[in-house]
Short mmCIF file of C-alpha atoms in Angstrom, two decimals:
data_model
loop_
_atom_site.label_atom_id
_atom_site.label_comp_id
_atom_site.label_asym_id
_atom_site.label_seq_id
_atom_site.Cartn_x
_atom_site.Cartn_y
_atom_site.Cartn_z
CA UNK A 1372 0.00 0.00 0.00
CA UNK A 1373 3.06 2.04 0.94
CA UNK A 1374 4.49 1.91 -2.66
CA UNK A 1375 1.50 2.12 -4.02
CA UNK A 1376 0.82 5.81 -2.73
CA UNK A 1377 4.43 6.71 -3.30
CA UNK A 1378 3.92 5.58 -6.90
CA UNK A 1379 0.52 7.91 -6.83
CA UNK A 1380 2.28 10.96 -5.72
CA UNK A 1381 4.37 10.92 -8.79
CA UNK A 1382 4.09 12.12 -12.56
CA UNK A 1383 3.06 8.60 -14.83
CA UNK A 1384 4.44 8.06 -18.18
CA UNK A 1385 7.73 9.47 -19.75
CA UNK A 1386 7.36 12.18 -16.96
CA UNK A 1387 8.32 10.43 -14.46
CA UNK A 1388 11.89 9.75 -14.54
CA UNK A 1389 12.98 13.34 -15.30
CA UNK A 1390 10.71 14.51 -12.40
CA UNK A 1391 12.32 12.55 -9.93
CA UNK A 1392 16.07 13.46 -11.60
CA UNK A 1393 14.71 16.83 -11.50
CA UNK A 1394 14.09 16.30 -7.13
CA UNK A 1395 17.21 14.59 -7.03
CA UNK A 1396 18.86 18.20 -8.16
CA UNK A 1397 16.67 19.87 -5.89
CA UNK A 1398 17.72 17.59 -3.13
CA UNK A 1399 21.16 17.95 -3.84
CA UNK A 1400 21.10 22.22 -3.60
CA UNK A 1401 18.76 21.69 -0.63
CA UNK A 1402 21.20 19.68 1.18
CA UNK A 1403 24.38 22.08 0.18
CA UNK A 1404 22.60 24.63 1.26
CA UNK A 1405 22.22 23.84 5.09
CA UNK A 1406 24.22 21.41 5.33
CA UNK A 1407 27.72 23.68 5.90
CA UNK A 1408 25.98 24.45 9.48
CA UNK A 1409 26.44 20.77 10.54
CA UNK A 1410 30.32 21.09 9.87
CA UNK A 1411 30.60 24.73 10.43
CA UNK A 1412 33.03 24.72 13.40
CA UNK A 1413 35.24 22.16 11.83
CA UNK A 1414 35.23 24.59 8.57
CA UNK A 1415 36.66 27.72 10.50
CA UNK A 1416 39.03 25.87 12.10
CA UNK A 1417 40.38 24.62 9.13
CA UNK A 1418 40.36 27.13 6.76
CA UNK A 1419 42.11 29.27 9.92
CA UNK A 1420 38.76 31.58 10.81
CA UNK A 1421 36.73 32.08 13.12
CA UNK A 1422 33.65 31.35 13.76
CA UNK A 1423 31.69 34.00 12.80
CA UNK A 1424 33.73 34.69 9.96
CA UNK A 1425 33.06 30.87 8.59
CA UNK A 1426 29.28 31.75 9.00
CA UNK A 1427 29.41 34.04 6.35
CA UNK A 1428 29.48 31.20 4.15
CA UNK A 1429 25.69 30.80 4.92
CA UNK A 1430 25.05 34.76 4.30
CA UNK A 1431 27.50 34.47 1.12
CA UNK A 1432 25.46 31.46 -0.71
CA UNK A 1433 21.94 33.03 0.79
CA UNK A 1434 22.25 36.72 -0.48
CA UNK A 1435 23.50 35.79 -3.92
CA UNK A 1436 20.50 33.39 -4.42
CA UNK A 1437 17.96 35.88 -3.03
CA UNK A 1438 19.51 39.06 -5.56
CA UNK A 1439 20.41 36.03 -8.23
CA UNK A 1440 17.43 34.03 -8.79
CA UNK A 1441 14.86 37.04 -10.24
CA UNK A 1442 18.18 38.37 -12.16
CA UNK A 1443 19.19 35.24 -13.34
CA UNK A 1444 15.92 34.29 -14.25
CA UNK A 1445 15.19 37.32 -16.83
CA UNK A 1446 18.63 37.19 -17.97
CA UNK A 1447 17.95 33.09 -19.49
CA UNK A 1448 14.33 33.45 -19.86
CA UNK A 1449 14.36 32.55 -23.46
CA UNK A 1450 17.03 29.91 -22.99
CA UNK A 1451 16.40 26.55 -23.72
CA UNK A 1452 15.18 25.03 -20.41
CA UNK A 1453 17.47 21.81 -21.26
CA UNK A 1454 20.19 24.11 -21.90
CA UNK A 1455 19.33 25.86 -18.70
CA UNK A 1456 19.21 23.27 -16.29
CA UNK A 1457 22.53 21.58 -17.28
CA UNK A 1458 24.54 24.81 -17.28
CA UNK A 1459 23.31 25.84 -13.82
CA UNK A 1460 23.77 22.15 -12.25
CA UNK A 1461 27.46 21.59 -13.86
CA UNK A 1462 28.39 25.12 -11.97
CA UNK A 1463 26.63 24.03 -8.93
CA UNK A 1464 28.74 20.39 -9.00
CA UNK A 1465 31.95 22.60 -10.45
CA UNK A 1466 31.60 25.06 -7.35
CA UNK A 1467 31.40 22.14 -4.88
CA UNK A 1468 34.34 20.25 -6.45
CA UNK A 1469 36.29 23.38 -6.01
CA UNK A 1470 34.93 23.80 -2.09
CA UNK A 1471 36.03 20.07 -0.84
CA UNK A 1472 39.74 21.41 -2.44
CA UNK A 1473 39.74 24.76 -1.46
CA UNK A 1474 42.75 25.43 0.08
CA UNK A 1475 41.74 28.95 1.87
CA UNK A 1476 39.29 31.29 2.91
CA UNK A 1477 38.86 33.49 -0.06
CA UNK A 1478 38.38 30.25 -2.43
CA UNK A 1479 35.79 28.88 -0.36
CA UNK A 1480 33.62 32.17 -0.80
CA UNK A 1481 34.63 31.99 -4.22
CA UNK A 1482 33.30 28.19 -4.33
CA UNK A 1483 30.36 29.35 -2.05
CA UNK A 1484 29.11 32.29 -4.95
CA UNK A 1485 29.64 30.16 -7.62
CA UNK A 1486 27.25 27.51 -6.09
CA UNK A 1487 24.59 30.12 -5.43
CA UNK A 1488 24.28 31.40 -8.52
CA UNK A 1489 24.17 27.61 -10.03
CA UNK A 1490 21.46 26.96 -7.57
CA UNK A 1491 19.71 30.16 -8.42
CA UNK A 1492 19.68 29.22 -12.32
CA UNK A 1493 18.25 25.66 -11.17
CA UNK A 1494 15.29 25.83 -9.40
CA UNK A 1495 13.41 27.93 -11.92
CA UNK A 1496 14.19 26.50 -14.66
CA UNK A 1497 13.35 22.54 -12.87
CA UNK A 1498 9.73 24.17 -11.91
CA UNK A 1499 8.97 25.01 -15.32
CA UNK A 1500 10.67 21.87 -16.85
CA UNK A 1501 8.27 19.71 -14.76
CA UNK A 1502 5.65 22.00 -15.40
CA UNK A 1503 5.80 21.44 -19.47
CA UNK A 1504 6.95 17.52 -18.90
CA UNK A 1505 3.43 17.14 -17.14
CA UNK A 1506 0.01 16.47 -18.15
CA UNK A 1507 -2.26 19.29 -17.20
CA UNK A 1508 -4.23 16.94 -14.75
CA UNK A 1509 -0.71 16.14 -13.26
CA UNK A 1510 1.58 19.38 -13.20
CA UNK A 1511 0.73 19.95 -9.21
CA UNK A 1512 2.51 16.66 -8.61
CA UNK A 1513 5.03 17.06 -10.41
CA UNK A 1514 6.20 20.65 -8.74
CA UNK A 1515 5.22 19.04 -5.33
CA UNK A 1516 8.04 16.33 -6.20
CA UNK A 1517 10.47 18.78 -7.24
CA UNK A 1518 10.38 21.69 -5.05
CA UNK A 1519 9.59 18.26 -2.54
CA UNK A 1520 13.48 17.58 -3.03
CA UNK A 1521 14.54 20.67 -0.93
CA UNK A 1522 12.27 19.32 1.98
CA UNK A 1523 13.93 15.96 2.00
CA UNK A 1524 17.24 17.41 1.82
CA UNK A 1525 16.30 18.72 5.76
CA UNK A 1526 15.23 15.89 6.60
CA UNK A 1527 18.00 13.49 4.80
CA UNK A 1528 20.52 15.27 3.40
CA UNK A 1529 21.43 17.56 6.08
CA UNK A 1530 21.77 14.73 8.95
CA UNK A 1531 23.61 12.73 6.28
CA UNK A 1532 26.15 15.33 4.48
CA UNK A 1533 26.61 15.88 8.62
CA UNK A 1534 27.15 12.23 9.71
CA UNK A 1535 30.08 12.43 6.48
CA UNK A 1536 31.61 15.36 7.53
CA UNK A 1537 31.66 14.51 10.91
CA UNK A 1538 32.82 10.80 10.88
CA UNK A 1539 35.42 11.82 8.17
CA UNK A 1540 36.24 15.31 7.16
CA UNK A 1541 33.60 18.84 6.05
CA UNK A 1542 35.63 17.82 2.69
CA UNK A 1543 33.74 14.98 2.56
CA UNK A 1544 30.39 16.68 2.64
CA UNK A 1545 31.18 18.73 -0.30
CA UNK A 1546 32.23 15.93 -2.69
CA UNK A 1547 28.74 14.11 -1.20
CA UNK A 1548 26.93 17.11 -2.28
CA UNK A 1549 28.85 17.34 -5.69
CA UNK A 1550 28.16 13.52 -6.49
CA UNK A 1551 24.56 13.97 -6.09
CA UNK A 1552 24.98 16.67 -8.43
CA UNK A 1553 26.88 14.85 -10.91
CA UNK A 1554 24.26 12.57 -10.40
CA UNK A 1555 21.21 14.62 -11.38
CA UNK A 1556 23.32 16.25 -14.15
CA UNK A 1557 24.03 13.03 -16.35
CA UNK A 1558 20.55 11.79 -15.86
CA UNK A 1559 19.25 14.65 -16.96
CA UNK A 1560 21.64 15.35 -19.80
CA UNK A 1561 20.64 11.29 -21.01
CA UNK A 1562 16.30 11.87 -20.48
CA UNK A 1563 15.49 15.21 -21.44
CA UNK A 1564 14.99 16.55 -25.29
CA UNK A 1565 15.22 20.11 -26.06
CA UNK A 1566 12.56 22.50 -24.35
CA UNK A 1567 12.14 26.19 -25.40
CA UNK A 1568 11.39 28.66 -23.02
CA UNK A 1569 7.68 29.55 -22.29
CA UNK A 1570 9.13 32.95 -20.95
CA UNK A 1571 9.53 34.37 -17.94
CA UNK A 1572 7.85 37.31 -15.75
CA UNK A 1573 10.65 40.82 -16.78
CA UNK A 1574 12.14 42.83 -13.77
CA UNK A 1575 9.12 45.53 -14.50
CA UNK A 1576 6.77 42.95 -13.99
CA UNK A 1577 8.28 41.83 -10.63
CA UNK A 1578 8.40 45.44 -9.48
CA UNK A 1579 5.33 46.23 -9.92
CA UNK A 1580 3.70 43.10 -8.37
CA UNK A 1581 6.84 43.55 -5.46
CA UNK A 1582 4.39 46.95 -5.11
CA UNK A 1583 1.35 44.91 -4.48
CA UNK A 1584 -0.43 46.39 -1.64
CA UNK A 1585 0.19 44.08 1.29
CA UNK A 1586 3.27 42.29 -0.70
CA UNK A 1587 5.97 44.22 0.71
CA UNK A 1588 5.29 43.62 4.24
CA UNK A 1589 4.20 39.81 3.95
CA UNK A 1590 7.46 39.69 2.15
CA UNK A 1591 9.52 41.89 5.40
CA UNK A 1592 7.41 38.91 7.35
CA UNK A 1593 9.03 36.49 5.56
CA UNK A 1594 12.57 37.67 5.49
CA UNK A 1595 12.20 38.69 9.61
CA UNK A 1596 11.04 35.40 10.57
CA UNK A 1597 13.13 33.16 8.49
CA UNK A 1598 16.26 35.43 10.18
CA UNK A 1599 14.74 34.82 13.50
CA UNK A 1600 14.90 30.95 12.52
CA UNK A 1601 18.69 31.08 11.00
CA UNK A 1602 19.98 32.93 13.67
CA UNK A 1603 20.43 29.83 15.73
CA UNK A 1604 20.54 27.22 12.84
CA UNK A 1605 23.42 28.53 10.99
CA UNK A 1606 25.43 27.98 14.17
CA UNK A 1607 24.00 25.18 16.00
CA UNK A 1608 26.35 22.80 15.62
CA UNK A 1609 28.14 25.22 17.83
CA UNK A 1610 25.20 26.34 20.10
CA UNK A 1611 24.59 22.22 20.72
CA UNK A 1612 28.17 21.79 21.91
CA UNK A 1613 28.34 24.14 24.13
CA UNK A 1614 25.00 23.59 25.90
CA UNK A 1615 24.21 20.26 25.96
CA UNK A 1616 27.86 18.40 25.21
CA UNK A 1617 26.90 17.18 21.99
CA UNK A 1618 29.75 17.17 19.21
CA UNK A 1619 30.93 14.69 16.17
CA UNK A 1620 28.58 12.28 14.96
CA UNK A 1621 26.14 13.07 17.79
CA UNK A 1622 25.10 16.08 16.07
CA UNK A 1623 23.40 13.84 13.27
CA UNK A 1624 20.58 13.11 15.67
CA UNK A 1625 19.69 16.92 16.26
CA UNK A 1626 19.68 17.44 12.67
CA UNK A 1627 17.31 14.42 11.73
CA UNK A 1628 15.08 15.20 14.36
CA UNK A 1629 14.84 18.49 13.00
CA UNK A 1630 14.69 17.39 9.55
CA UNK A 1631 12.31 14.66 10.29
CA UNK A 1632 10.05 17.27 12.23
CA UNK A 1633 10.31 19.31 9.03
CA UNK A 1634 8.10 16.75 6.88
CA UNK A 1635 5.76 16.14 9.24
CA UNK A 1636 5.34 20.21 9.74
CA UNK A 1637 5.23 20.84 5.96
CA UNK A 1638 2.03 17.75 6.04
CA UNK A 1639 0.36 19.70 9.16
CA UNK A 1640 0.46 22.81 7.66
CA UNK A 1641 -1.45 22.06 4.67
CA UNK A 1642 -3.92 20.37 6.76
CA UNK A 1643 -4.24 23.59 8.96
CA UNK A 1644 -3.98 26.07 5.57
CA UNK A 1645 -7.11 23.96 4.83
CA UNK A 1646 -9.24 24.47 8.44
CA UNK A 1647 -8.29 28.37 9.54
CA UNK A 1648 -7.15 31.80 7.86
CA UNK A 1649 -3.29 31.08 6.73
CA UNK A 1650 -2.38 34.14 8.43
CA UNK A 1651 -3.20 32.13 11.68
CA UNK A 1652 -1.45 29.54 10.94
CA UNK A 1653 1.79 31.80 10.13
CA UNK A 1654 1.20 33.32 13.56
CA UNK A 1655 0.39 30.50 15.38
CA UNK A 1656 3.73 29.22 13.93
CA UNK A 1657 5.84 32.52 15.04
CA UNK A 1658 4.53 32.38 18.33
CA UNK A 1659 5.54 28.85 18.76
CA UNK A 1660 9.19 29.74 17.36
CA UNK A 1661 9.37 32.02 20.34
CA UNK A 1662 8.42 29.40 22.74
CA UNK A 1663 10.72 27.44 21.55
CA UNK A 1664 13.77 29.84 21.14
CA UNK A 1665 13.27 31.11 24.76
CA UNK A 1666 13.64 27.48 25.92
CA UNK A 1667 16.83 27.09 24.60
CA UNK A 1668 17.92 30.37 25.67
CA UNK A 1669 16.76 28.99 29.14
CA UNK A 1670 18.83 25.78 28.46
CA UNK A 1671 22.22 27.83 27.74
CA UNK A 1672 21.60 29.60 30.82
CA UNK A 1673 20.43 26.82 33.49
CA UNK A 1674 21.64 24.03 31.90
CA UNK A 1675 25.03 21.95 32.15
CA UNK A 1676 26.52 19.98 29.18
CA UNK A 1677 25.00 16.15 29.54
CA UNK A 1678 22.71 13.17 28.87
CA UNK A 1679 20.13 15.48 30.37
CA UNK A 1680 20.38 18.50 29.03
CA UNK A 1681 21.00 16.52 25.54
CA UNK A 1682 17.51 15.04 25.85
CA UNK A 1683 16.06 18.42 26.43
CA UNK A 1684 17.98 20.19 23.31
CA UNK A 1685 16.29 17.55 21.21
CA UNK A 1686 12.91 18.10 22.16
CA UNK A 1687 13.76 21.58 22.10
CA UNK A 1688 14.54 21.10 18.70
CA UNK A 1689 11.50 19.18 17.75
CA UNK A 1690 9.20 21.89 18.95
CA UNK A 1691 11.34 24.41 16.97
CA UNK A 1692 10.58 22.52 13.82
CA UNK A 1693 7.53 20.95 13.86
CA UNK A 1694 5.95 24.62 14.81
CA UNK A 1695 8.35 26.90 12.60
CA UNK A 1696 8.21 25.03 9.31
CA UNK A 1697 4.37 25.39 9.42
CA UNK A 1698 5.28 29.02 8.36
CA UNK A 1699 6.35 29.09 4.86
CA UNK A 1700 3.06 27.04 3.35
CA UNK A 1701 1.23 29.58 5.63
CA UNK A 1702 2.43 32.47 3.87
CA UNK A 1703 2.66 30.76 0.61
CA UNK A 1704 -1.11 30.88 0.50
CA UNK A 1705 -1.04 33.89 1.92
CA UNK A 1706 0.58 35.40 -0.92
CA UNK A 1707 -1.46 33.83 -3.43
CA UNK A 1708 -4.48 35.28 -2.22
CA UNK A 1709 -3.08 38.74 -1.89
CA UNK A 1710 -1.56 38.29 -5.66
CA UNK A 1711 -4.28 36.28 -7.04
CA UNK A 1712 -3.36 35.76 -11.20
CA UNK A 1713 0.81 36.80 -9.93
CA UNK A 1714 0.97 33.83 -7.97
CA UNK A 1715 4.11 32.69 -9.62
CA UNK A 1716 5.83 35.83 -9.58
CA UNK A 1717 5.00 36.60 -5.65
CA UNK A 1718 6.04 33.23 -5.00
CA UNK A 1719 9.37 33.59 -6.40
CA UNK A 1720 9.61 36.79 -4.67
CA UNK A 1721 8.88 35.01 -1.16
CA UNK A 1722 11.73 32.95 -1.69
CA UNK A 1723 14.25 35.94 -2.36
CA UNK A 1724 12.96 36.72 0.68
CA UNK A 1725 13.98 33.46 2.67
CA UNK A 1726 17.29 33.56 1.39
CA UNK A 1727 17.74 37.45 2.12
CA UNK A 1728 16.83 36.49 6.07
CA UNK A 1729 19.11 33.46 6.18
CA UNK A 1730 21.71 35.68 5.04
CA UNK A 1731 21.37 38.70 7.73
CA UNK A 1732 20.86 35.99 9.87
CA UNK A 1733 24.18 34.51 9.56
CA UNK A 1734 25.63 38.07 10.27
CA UNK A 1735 23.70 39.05 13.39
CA UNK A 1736 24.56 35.32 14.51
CA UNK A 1737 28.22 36.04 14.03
CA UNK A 1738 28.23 39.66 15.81
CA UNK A 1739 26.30 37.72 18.91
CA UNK A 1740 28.55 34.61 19.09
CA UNK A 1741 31.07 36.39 21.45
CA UNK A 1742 28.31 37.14 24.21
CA UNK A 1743 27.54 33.27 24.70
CA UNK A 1744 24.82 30.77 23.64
CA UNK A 1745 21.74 32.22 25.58
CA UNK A 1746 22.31 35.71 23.27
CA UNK A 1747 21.13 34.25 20.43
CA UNK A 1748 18.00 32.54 21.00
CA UNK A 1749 16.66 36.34 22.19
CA UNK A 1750 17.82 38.16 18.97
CA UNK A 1751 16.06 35.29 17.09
CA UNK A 1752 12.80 36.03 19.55
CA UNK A 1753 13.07 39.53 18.38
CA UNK A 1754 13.05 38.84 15.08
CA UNK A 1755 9.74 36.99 15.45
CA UNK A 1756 8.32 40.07 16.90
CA UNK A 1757 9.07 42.04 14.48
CA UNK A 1758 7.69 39.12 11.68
CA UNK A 1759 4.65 39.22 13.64
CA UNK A 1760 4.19 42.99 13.42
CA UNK A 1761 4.64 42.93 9.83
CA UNK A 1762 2.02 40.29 8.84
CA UNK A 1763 -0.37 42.29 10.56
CA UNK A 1764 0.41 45.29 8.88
CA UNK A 1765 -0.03 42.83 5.33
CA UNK A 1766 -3.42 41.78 6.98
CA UNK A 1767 -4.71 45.22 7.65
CA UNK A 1768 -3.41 46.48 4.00
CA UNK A 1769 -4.87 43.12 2.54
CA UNK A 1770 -8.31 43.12 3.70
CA UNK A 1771 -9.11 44.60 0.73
CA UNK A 1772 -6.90 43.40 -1.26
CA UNK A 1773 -6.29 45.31 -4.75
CA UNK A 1774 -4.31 43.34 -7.55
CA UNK A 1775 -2.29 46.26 -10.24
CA UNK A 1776 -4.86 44.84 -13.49
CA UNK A 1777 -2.11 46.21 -16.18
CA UNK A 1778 0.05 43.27 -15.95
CA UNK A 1779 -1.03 40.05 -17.75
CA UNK A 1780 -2.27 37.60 -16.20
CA UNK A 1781 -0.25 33.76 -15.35
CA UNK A 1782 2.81 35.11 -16.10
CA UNK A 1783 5.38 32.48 -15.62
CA UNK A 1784 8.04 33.33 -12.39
#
């Protein structure tokens, strides 16, 4: 029964197989994405930085996605979408080859860019692949599958590009990353045929829908609370360490608990979407993030390193991710009711606006390391404050909401 439902879920026909290549490239940018935070310390120390300074990393890779992706975007948007899609994943496996060998500092930022911008040229480009590979009855699946590859990489490829980096070297990780890469790129290069474009939404059009009333504050919402959330993520390899004593392979478990939680968030959400108002649910989910963030800020301050305090961090951890990850398919909806036939287009402004908070994030992390563990679980409350302020500023300015009618309608993000 199992299979049988997996099998459901996907594409039928020729579709298939490049839909699930198509998630496996997802997965694999997912996974490099996050998955530096598992190895962080063991990457400063290397590479002869500190901390903070290695975190920049995250903020490197995030803020050239969120200012790459629209750019990029326009720039190919009459490329061939085959064309497209194996450019931007033999950078993104080039850029990771040239991370696991980087011999400095200044390379691996180099190596970190490079990635971005490989991942930035992907994820369109997949979408609307899928999109055209798919019968009509069937192109929801098939985006569900691929965008569902950035999901699983939380909840797999994190813990795992961890576990390798951990158990062998942060090297490792990056050649783990690249080979699923490589993976992705000669399946794809072998199943799909030439696709032209179907075009893509111009920087005029995404400025003027960015001007949607109630856009640009659901959008601040987005890029606050995703900060709030990074804040402590991009570093907790370190914050785990130094609060509850767990280091190496150990961290694996933290990360697959919050990877695992991720899923089962992501399922709950669109339940909830379904019952209440998504702006509730995107409060509801804030509010729980600063349950959970004051815990641990409670835990660095009362706690000593040990089985105990261990077992706490994880549920901690749990909480953290089963109520924060509720948020993004919150204001996804959201969105899409405030820019009704610009869906697209919002959409792939909302995730400009993820990256842009993971990558202040990963700066106001770095600036707060030096004050201790407990700092940083307050800044990332205050950030949900402020998230929470701005959706209801969107939700006052939206309760009429008014659409700009000049633009055409569906136009492709």
């Amino acid at each position: 029964m199992r299979a049988r439902s997996i099998a459901a879920a996907l594409p039928s026909g020729s579709a298939r197989k490049p839909v699930l290549l198509l998630a496996l490239g997802t997965f694999a940018l997912g996974t490099d994405a996050f998955v530096i935070s598992g190895v962080l310390p063991r990457v400063g120390a290397d590479l002869g930085v500190s901390l903070s300074v290695a975190g920049l990393l995250i903020t490197v890779f995030s803020g050239v996605y969120a200012v790459g992706a629209p750019v990029i975007a326009v720039l190919t948007g009459n490329m061939c979408r085959r064309r497209a899609l194996l450019i931007a994943m033999s950078v993104f496996v080039l850029a990771n080859v040239v991370a696991a060998i980087a011999p400095n500092y200044a390379i691996m930022v180099v190596a970190r860019v490079v990635a971005a911008l490989g991942a930035a040229m992907y994820t369109p480009a997949a979408s609307a692949v899928a999109a055209q590979l798919a019968a009509p009855q069937e192109r929801g699946r098939a985006l569900a599958v691929v965008l569902g590859g950035l999901t699983l990489a939380t909840a797999l490829g994190v813990p795992l590009g961890t576990l390798v980096g951990q158990a062998a070297d942060w090297r490792t990780t990056f050649v783990f990353v690249a080979v699923l890469g490589l993976i992705a790129l000669v399946g794809l290069a072998r199943s799909l045929e030439a696709m032209p474009s179907t075009g893509v939404a111009s920087l005029r059009q995404r400025i003027v829908v960015a001007g949607t009333r109630g856009v640009p504050s659901s959008l601040l919402a987005t890029a606050l609370s995703i900060c709030g959330v990074f804040v402590i993520y991009t570093y907790l390899a370190w914050f785990a360490g130094l609060t509850a004593g767990i280091t190496g392979s150990l961290l694996t478990v933290v990360y697959l608990i919050f990877g695992i939680c991720a899923v089962i968030s992501n399922l709950v959400a669109g339940v909830l979407i379904d019952r209440m108002a998504p702006a509730k649910v995107a409060v509801i989910s804030m509010a729980g993030l600063m349950v959970a963030f004051l815990a641990l800020s409670a835990l660095a301050r009362l706690g000593t390193p040990g089985v105990v305090a261990a077992v706490v961090l994880c549920v901690i951890v749990a909480v953290w991710s089963l109520l924060g990850w509720m948020f993004n398919p919150a204001q996804q909806q959201r969105l899409l009711g405030v820019a009704g036939p610009h869906g697209p287009v919002v959409l792939s402004l909302n995730a400009s606006a993820l990256y842009l908070g993971q990558a202040i994030a990963g700066v106001i992390g770095g600036v707060l390391l030096t004050s201790g563990p407990s700092v940083l679980p307050i800044a990332a409350v205050g950030c949900e404050v402020l998230a929470v302020g701005a959706m209801l500023i969107s939700a006052r300015r939206t309760a009429r909401p008014v659409v700009p009618a000049a633009e055409p309608a569906a136009t492709p993000a």
